[in-house]
PDB file of C-alpha atoms in Angstrom:
ATOM      1  CA  MET O  44      63.671 -23.115 -96.621  1.00  0.00           C
ATOM      2  CA  ALA O  45      66.252 -24.794 -94.437  1.00  0.00           C
ATOM      3  CA  LYS O  46      69.484 -22.947 -93.831  1.00  0.00           C
ATOM      4  CA  ASP O  47      72.635 -24.260 -95.428  1.00  0.00           C
ATOM      5  CA  LYS O  48      74.662 -26.211 -92.879  1.00  0.00           C
ATOM      6  CA  SER O  49      77.856 -24.588 -94.138  1.00  0.00           C
ATOM      7  CA  THR O  50      76.549 -21.142 -93.120  1.00  0.00           C
ATOM      8  CA  LYS O  51      75.211 -22.251 -89.764  1.00  0.00           C
ATOM      9  CA  GLU O  52      76.798 -20.468 -86.819  1.00  0.00           C
ATOM     10  CA  PRO O  53      78.968 -22.660 -84.551  1.00  0.00           C
ATOM     11  CA  GLY O  54      77.451 -23.838 -81.303  1.00  0.00           C
ATOM     12  CA  ARG O  55      78.388 -22.515 -77.901  1.00  0.00           C
ATOM     13  CA  LEU O  56      80.803 -25.362 -77.118  1.00  0.00           C
ATOM     14  CA  LYS O  57      82.493 -25.007 -80.497  1.00  0.00           C
ATOM     15  CA  GLN O  58      82.872 -21.262 -79.974  1.00  0.00           C
ATOM     16  CA  MET O  59      84.433 -21.837 -76.558  1.00  0.00           C
ATOM     17  CA  TRP O  60      86.827 -24.371 -78.073  1.00  0.00           C
ATOM     18  CA  GLN O  61      87.827 -21.857 -80.748  1.00  0.00           C
ATOM     19  CA  VAL O  62      88.414 -19.204 -78.095  1.00  0.00           C
ATOM     20  CA  PHE O  63      90.507 -21.658 -76.097  1.00  0.00           C
ATOM     21  CA  GLN O  64      92.611 -22.557 -79.140  1.00  0.00           C
ATOM     22  CA  MET O  65      93.208 -18.885 -79.945  1.00  0.00           C
ATOM     23  CA  THR O  66      94.113 -18.096 -76.358  1.00  0.00           C
ATOM     24  CA  ARG O  67      96.503 -21.042 -76.075  1.00  0.00           C
ATOM     25  CA  ARG O  68      98.208 -19.983 -79.292  1.00  0.00           C
ATOM     26  CA  TYR O  69      99.082 -16.514 -77.996  1.00  0.00           C
ATOM     27  CA  ASP O  70      99.269 -17.115 -74.233  1.00  0.00           C
ATOM     28  CA  ASP O  71     101.647 -19.822 -73.041  1.00  0.00           C
ATOM     29  CA  ARG O  72     100.405 -19.700 -69.447  1.00  0.00           C
ATOM     30  CA  ALA O  73      96.700 -19.796 -70.218  1.00  0.00           C
ATOM     31  CA  VAL O  74      96.385 -23.600 -70.068  1.00  0.00           C
ATOM     32  CA  LEU O  75      98.145 -23.778 -66.696  1.00  0.00           C
ATOM     33  CA  TYR O  76      95.948 -21.101 -65.145  1.00  0.00           C
ATOM     34  CA  ILE O  77      92.773 -22.637 -66.545  1.00  0.00           C
ATOM     35  CA  LEU O  78      93.707 -26.092 -65.229  1.00  0.00           C
ATOM     36  CA  LEU O  79      94.527 -24.707 -61.786  1.00  0.00           C
ATOM     37  CA  GLY O  80      91.253 -22.779 -61.739  1.00  0.00           C
ATOM     38  CA  ALA O  81      89.342 -25.969 -62.555  1.00  0.00           C
ATOM     39  CA  VAL O  82      91.224 -28.533 -60.441  1.00  0.00           C
ATOM     40  CA  LEU O  83      91.750 -26.658 -57.162  1.00  0.00           C
ATOM     41  CA  PRO O  84      88.019 -26.142 -56.419  1.00  0.00           C
ATOM     42  CA  ILE O  85      87.361 -29.820 -57.200  1.00  0.00           C
ATOM     43  CA  ILE O  86      90.087 -30.907 -54.777  1.00  0.00           C
ATOM     44  CA  ALA O  87      88.666 -28.527 -52.170  1.00  0.00           C
ATOM     45  CA  GLY O  88      85.195 -29.995 -52.730  1.00  0.00           C
ATOM     46  CA  VAL O  89      86.476 -33.550 -52.267  1.00  0.00           C
ATOM     47  CA  LEU O  90      88.344 -32.624 -49.076  1.00  0.00           C
ATOM     48  CA  LEU O  91      85.302 -30.870 -47.662  1.00  0.00           C
ATOM     49  CA  ALA O  92      83.176 -33.887 -48.561  1.00  0.00           C
ATOM     50  CA  VAL O  93      85.527 -36.191 -46.672  1.00  0.00           C
ATOM     51  CA  PHE O  94      85.945 -34.104 -43.522  1.00  0.00           C
ATOM     52  CA  LEU O  95      82.594 -32.323 -43.213  1.00  0.00           C
ATOM     53  CA  SER O  96      80.022 -34.796 -44.498  1.00  0.00           C
ATOM     54  CA  GLY O  97      80.092 -36.975 -41.386  1.00  0.00           C
ATOM     55  CA  GLY O  98      79.756 -40.114 -43.512  1.00  0.00           C
ATOM     56  CA  ASN O  99      76.540 -38.892 -45.154  1.00  0.00           C
ATOM     57  CA  VAL O 100      76.737 -39.952 -48.816  1.00  0.00           C
ATOM     58  CA  PHE O 101      74.253 -37.305 -49.992  1.00  0.00           C
ATOM     59  CA  THR O 102      76.262 -34.536 -48.323  1.00  0.00           C
ATOM     60  CA  MET O 103      79.475 -35.853 -49.828  1.00  0.00           C
ATOM     61  CA  ILE O 104      77.925 -35.775 -53.302  1.00  0.00           C
ATOM     62  CA  LEU O 105      76.737 -32.203 -52.770  1.00  0.00           C
ATOM     63  CA  TRP O 106      80.230 -31.038 -51.770  1.00  0.00           C
ATOM     64  CA  ILE O 107      81.832 -32.746 -54.768  1.00  0.00           C
ATOM     65  CA  VAL O 108      79.240 -31.381 -57.193  1.00  0.00           C
ATOM     66  CA  ALA O 109      79.708 -27.913 -55.728  1.00  0.00           C
ATOM     67  CA  GLY O 110      83.468 -28.233 -56.214  1.00  0.00           C
ATOM     68  CA  VAL O 111      83.032 -29.315 -59.839  1.00  0.00           C
ATOM     69  CA  LEU O 112      80.640 -26.459 -60.613  1.00  0.00           C
ATOM     70  CA  ALA O 113      82.940 -23.950 -58.938  1.00  0.00           C
ATOM     71  CA  GLY O 114      85.891 -25.333 -60.920  1.00  0.00           C
ATOM     72  CA  VAL O 115      84.043 -25.005 -64.221  1.00  0.00           C
ATOM     73  CA  LEU O 116      82.931 -21.464 -63.399  1.00  0.00           C
ATOM     74  CA  ILE O 117      86.396 -20.306 -62.359  1.00  0.00           C
ATOM     75  CA  ALA O 118      87.969 -21.940 -65.411  1.00  0.00           C
ATOM     76  CA  LEU O 119      85.532 -20.107 -67.704  1.00  0.00           C
ATOM     77  CA  ILE O 120      86.253 -16.792 -65.987  1.00  0.00           C
ATOM     78  CA  ILE O 121      89.986 -17.311 -66.378  1.00  0.00           C
ATOM     79  CA  LEU O 122      89.531 -18.316 -70.015  1.00  0.00           C
ATOM     80  CA  GLY O 123      87.535 -15.170 -70.711  1.00  0.00           C
ATOM     81  CA  ARG O 124      90.113 -12.875 -69.162  1.00  0.00           C
ATOM     82  CA  ARG O 125      93.101 -14.581 -70.771  1.00  0.00           C
ATOM     83  CA  ALA O 126      91.306 -14.612 -74.133  1.00  0.00           C
ATOM     84  CA  GLU O 127      90.636 -10.886 -73.869  1.00  0.00           C
ATOM     85  CA  ARG O 128      94.262 -10.273 -72.984  1.00  0.00           C
ATOM     86  CA  ALA O 129      95.445 -12.429 -75.891  1.00  0.00           C
ATOM     87  CA  ALA O 130      93.184 -10.555 -78.294  1.00  0.00           C
ATOM     88  CA  TYR O 131      94.519  -7.197 -77.107  1.00  0.00           C
ATOM     89  CA  SER O 132      98.093  -8.428 -77.498  1.00  0.00           C
ATOM     90  CA  GLN O 133      97.437  -8.833 -81.223  1.00  0.00           C
ATOM     91  CA  ILE O 134      96.509  -5.168 -81.725  1.00  0.00           C
ATOM     92  CA  GLU O 135      98.744  -3.594 -79.071  1.00  0.00           C
ATOM     93  CA  GLY O 136     101.026  -0.991 -80.600  1.00  0.00           C
ATOM     94  CA  GLN O 137      98.859  -0.562 -83.695  1.00  0.00           C
ATOM     95  CA  PRO O 138      97.071   2.733 -84.494  1.00  0.00           C
ATOM     96  CA  GLY O 139      93.510   2.663 -83.179  1.00  0.00           C
ATOM     97  CA  ALA O 140      94.105  -0.014 -80.545  1.00  0.00           C
ATOM     98  CA  VAL O 141      92.908   2.227 -77.705  1.00  0.00           C
ATOM     99  CA  GLY O 142      89.782   3.060 -79.691  1.00  0.00           C
ATOM    100  CA  ALA O 143      89.001  -0.642 -80.041  1.00  0.00           C
ATOM    101  CA  VAL O 144      89.241  -1.044 -76.260  1.00  0.00           C
ATOM    102  CA  LEU O 145      87.014   1.963 -75.609  1.00  0.00           C
ATOM    103  CA  ARG O 146      84.444   0.622 -78.057  1.00  0.00           C
ATOM    104  CA  SER O 147      84.214  -2.900 -76.666  1.00  0.00           C
ATOM    105  CA  SER O 148      85.392  -3.077 -73.054  1.00  0.00           C
ATOM    106  CA  LEU O 149      84.188  -0.039 -71.121  1.00  0.00           C
ATOM    107  CA  LYS O 150      81.798  -0.491 -68.234  1.00  0.00           C
ATOM    108  CA  ARG O 151      78.469   1.290 -68.194  1.00  0.00           C
ATOM    109  CA  SER O 152      79.761   4.010 -65.904  1.00  0.00           C
ATOM    110  CA  TRP O 153      82.172   5.184 -68.625  1.00  0.00           C
ATOM    111  CA  ARG O 154      81.648   6.558 -72.102  1.00  0.00           C
ATOM    112  CA  GLY O 155      84.280   6.541 -74.799  1.00  0.00           C
ATOM    113  CA  SER O 156      84.579   6.679 -78.559  1.00  0.00           C
ATOM    114  CA  GLU O 157      86.762   4.669 -80.898  1.00  0.00           C
ATOM    115  CA  MET O 158      87.465   7.929 -82.739  1.00  0.00           C
ATOM    116  CA  PRO O 159      90.361   9.966 -81.270  1.00  0.00           C
ATOM    117  CA  VAL O 160      89.982  13.629 -80.379  1.00  0.00           C
ATOM    118  CA  ALA O 161      93.470  14.419 -81.687  1.00  0.00           C
ATOM    119  CA  VAL O 162      95.741  12.647 -84.186  1.00  0.00           C
ATOM    120  CA  ASN O 163      99.247  13.235 -85.463  1.00  0.00           C
ATOM    121  CA  GLY O 164      99.041  12.485 -89.170  1.00  0.00           C
ATOM    122  CA  LYS O 165     102.737  11.747 -89.501  1.00  0.00           C
ATOM    123  CA  THR O 166     103.317   9.424 -86.552  1.00  0.00           C
ATOM    124  CA  GLN O 167      99.709   8.141 -86.166  1.00  0.00           C
ATOM    125  CA  ASP O 168      99.901   8.987 -82.455  1.00  0.00           C
ATOM    126  CA  ALA O 169      96.499   9.838 -81.023  1.00  0.00           C
ATOM    127  CA  VAL O 170      94.622  11.039 -77.955  1.00  0.00           C
ATOM    128  CA  TYR O 171      91.296   9.504 -76.959  1.00  0.00           C
ATOM    129  CA  ARG O 172      88.790  10.743 -74.406  1.00  0.00           C
ATOM    130  CA  ALA O 173      86.484   8.949 -71.996  1.00  0.00           C
ATOM    131  CA  THR O 174      83.984  10.450 -69.575  1.00  0.00           C
ATOM    132  CA  GLY O 175      82.494   8.909 -66.487  1.00  0.00           C
ATOM    133  CA  ARG O 176      81.823   9.411 -62.817  1.00  0.00           C
ATOM    134  CA  GLY O 177      85.565   9.798 -62.315  1.00  0.00           C
ATOM    135  CA  GLY O 178      85.601  12.856 -64.574  1.00  0.00           C
ATOM    136  CA  VAL O 179      87.315  13.206 -67.939  1.00  0.00           C
ATOM    137  CA  VAL O 180      90.148  10.861 -68.915  1.00  0.00           C
ATOM    138  CA  LEU O 181      92.547  11.564 -71.772  1.00  0.00           C
ATOM    139  CA  ILE O 182      94.262   8.436 -73.083  1.00  0.00           C
ATOM    140  CA  SER O 183      97.326   8.931 -75.255  1.00  0.00           C
ATOM    141  CA  GLU O 184      98.378   6.292 -77.768  1.00  0.00           C
ATOM    142  CA  GLY O 185     102.087   6.419 -78.559  1.00  0.00           C
ATOM    143  CA  PRO O 186     105.345   7.436 -76.857  1.00  0.00           C
ATOM    144  CA  ALA O 187     104.830  10.052 -74.144  1.00  0.00           C
ATOM    145  CA  THR O 188     107.483  12.329 -75.631  1.00  0.00           C
ATOM    146  CA  ARG O 189     105.488  12.569 -78.862  1.00  0.00           C
ATOM    147  CA  THR O 190     101.978  12.728 -77.408  1.00  0.00           C
ATOM    148  CA  LYS O 191     102.669  15.200 -74.572  1.00  0.00           C
ATOM    149  CA  ARG O 192     101.890  18.290 -76.663  1.00  0.00           C
ATOM    150  CA  MET O 193      98.586  16.866 -77.911  1.00  0.00           C
ATOM    151  CA  VAL O 194      97.611  15.740 -74.400  1.00  0.00           C
ATOM    152  CA  ASP O 195      98.402  19.166 -72.922  1.00  0.00           C
ATOM    153  CA  GLU O 196      96.372  20.880 -75.649  1.00  0.00           C
ATOM    154  CA  GLU O 197      93.343  18.624 -75.072  1.00  0.00           C
ATOM    155  CA  ARG O 198      93.617  19.100 -71.323  1.00  0.00           C
ATOM    156  CA  ARG O 199      93.576  22.890 -71.797  1.00  0.00           C
ATOM    157  CA  LYS O 200      90.469  22.570 -73.951  1.00  0.00           C
ATOM    158  CA  VAL O 201      88.681  20.481 -71.332  1.00  0.00           C
ATOM    159  CA  ASN O 202      89.737  22.775 -68.471  1.00  0.00           C
ATOM    160  CA  ARG O 203      88.537  25.803 -70.408  1.00  0.00           C
ATOM    161  CA  VAL O 204      85.091  24.322 -70.974  1.00  0.00           C
ATOM    162  CA  LEU O 205      84.806  22.297 -67.748  1.00  0.00           C
ATOM    163  CA  PRO O 206      86.969  24.041 -65.144  1.00  0.00           C
ATOM    164  CA  ASN O 207      85.525  22.139 -62.185  1.00  0.00           C
ATOM    165  CA  VAL O 208      85.830  18.644 -63.640  1.00  0.00           C
ATOM    166  CA  PRO O 209      88.875  16.457 -62.769  1.00  0.00           C
ATOM    167  CA  VAL O 210      91.015  15.415 -65.741  1.00  0.00           C
ATOM    168  CA  THR O 211      93.104  12.231 -65.592  1.00  0.00           C
ATOM    169  CA  ILE O 212      95.845  11.310 -68.058  1.00  0.00           C
ATOM    170  CA  ILE O 213      96.587   7.717 -69.075  1.00  0.00           C
ATOM    171  CA  THR O 214      99.481   6.843 -71.352  1.00  0.00           C
ATOM    172  CA  VAL O 215      99.376   3.723 -73.521  1.00  0.00           C
ATOM    173  CA  GLY O 216     102.619   3.139 -75.368  1.00  0.00           C
ATOM    174  CA  PRO O 217     106.140   1.746 -75.249  1.00  0.00           C
ATOM    175  CA  ASP O 218     107.204   3.740 -72.179  1.00  0.00           C
ATOM    176  CA  ALA O 219     108.143   1.839 -69.027  1.00  0.00           C
ATOM    177  CA  ASP O 220     105.484   3.596 -66.928  1.00  0.00           C
ATOM    178  CA  SER O 221     102.705   3.360 -69.516  1.00  0.00           C
ATOM    179  CA  VAL O 222      99.529   1.343 -68.981  1.00  0.00           C
ATOM    180  CA  PRO O 223      99.272  -1.929 -70.959  1.00  0.00           C
ATOM    181  CA  LEU O 224      96.417  -1.957 -73.431  1.00  0.00           C
ATOM    182  CA  HIS O 225      94.496  -4.754 -71.682  1.00  0.00           C
ATOM    183  CA  LYS O 226      94.588  -2.841 -68.384  1.00  0.00           C
ATOM    184  CA  VAL O 227      92.926   0.328 -69.711  1.00  0.00           C
ATOM    185  CA  PRO O 228      89.374  -0.662 -68.622  1.00  0.00           C
ATOM    186  CA  ARG O 229      90.676  -1.733 -65.183  1.00  0.00           C
ATOM    187  CA  THR O 230      92.583   1.544 -64.795  1.00  0.00           C
ATOM    188  CA  LEU O 231      89.447   3.539 -65.587  1.00  0.00           C
ATOM    189  CA  ALA O 232      87.460   1.500 -63.072  1.00  0.00           C
ATOM    190  CA  LYS O 233      89.953   2.391 -60.327  1.00  0.00           C
ATOM    191  CA  ILE O 234      89.407   6.144 -60.724  1.00  0.00           C
ATOM    192  CA  LYS O 235      87.461   7.449 -57.749  1.00  0.00           C
ATOM    193  CA  PRO O 236      83.940   8.558 -58.742  1.00  0.00           C
ATOM    194  CA  THR O 237      83.244  12.208 -57.973  1.00  0.00           C
ATOM    195  CA  LEU O 238      80.336  12.975 -60.314  1.00  0.00           C
ATOM    196  CA  THR O 239      76.703  11.941 -60.532  1.00  0.00           C
ATOM    197  CA  LYS O 240      75.153  10.308 -63.589  1.00  0.00           C
ATOM    198  CA  ALA O 241      73.357  13.539 -64.461  1.00  0.00           C
ATOM    199  CA  GLU O 242      76.626  15.461 -64.291  1.00  0.00           C
ATOM    200  CA  VAL O 243      78.336  12.897 -66.519  1.00  0.00           C
ATOM    201  CA  LEU O 244      75.588  13.326 -69.122  1.00  0.00           C
ATOM    202  CA  ALA O 245      75.890  17.106 -68.951  1.00  0.00           C
ATOM    203  CA  ILE O 246      79.672  16.899 -69.335  1.00  0.00           C
ATOM    204  CA  SER O 247      79.376  14.558 -72.322  1.00  0.00           C
ATOM    205  CA  ASN O 248      76.949  16.965 -73.993  1.00  0.00           C
ATOM    206  CA  ARG O 249      79.246  19.911 -73.334  1.00  0.00           C
ATOM    207  CA  LEU O 250      82.269  18.110 -74.776  1.00  0.00           C
ATOM    208  CA  GLN O 251      80.233  17.064 -77.798  1.00  0.00           C
ATOM    209  CA  SER O 252      79.267  20.666 -78.394  1.00  0.00           C
ATOM    210  CA  MET O 253      82.943  21.607 -78.174  1.00  0.00           C
ATOM    211  CA  GLU O 254      83.777  19.063 -80.862  1.00  0.00           C
ATOM    212  CA  ASN O 255      81.060  20.483 -83.076  1.00  0.00           C
ATOM    213  CA  GLN O 256      82.596  23.951 -82.549  1.00  0.00           C
ATOM    214  CA  MET O 257      79.352  25.322 -81.212  1.00  0.00           C
ATOM    215  CA  PRO O 258      79.544  28.480 -79.093  1.00  0.00           C
ATOM    216  CA  ILE O 259      79.743  27.781 -75.370  1.00  0.00           C
ATOM    217  CA  PRO O 260      77.455  29.997 -73.231  1.00  0.00           C
ATOM    218  CA  LYS O 261      79.462  32.132 -70.850  1.00  0.00           C
ATOM    219  CA  GLY O 262      78.792  32.361 -67.153  1.00  0.00           C
ATOM    220  CA  ILE O 263      77.346  28.841 -66.870  1.00  0.00           C
ATOM    221  CA  ASP O 264      78.861  26.304 -64.514  1.00  0.00           C
ATOM    222  CA  PRO O 265      78.974  22.957 -66.369  1.00  0.00           C
ATOM    223  CA  MET O 266      78.606  21.149 -63.068  1.00  0.00           C
ATOM    224  CA  LYS O 267      75.175  22.731 -62.602  1.00  0.00           C
ATOM    225  CA  VAL O 268      73.840  22.029 -66.069  1.00  0.00           C
ATOM    226  CA  ARG O 269      70.838  19.735 -65.994  1.00  0.00           C
ATOM    227  CA  ALA O 270      70.496  16.913 -68.447  1.00  0.00           C
ATOM    228  CA  GLN O 271      67.817  17.471 -71.061  1.00  0.00           C
ATOM    229  CA  ARG O 272      64.686  15.441 -70.559  1.00  0.00           C
ATOM    230  CA  ALA O 273      63.564  13.109 -73.281  1.00  0.00           C
ATOM    231  CA  ARG O 274      60.514  14.362 -75.120  1.00  0.00           C
TER     232      ARG O 274
END
């Protein structure tokens, strides 16, 4: 049975056009940056074709085609980044925004959950946690003056269970020195890696056991715990 045309998913070009329209609606500078990203490589390709081809038509065509392809690629990259930023601007300041970023935008070297590890029921402020080769990162969502107590409490919990693991604090909120929501993945990526993949897995398991309120064995260095092998 043929699928109904009304329920058919839009094609790739139509999806890109929809993303462009959404981005342009919420980002006034997006069109300018996309045009510059597309036009400048084409101009560079034409100039290189004129000065470096030596009159060879085939070489000139190759330079121009290379410039066009580079322009299209750069324009798509810019569109993707500006679209992501525009999407984050729509949820910035709302409860759970940091969780949405941790769910969808973390690189493979980092693990995070959209569920916070601590929440203030009255103000909806929250603290989220991510683990990776840079250690443990606590990300507060809300004004620093309101989230400081929760962040300090979570840091004490992590230090008690994982005393040798570095803990980094990131604040996402209205404060002047806070990290914008769309820069959270980039900020995590800048943290210097100090752990191996096996250590990250062991740390994640230990933190999970802490959440489940399971007893933590005494006298064991979390940094020396080996990851369990799959059966």
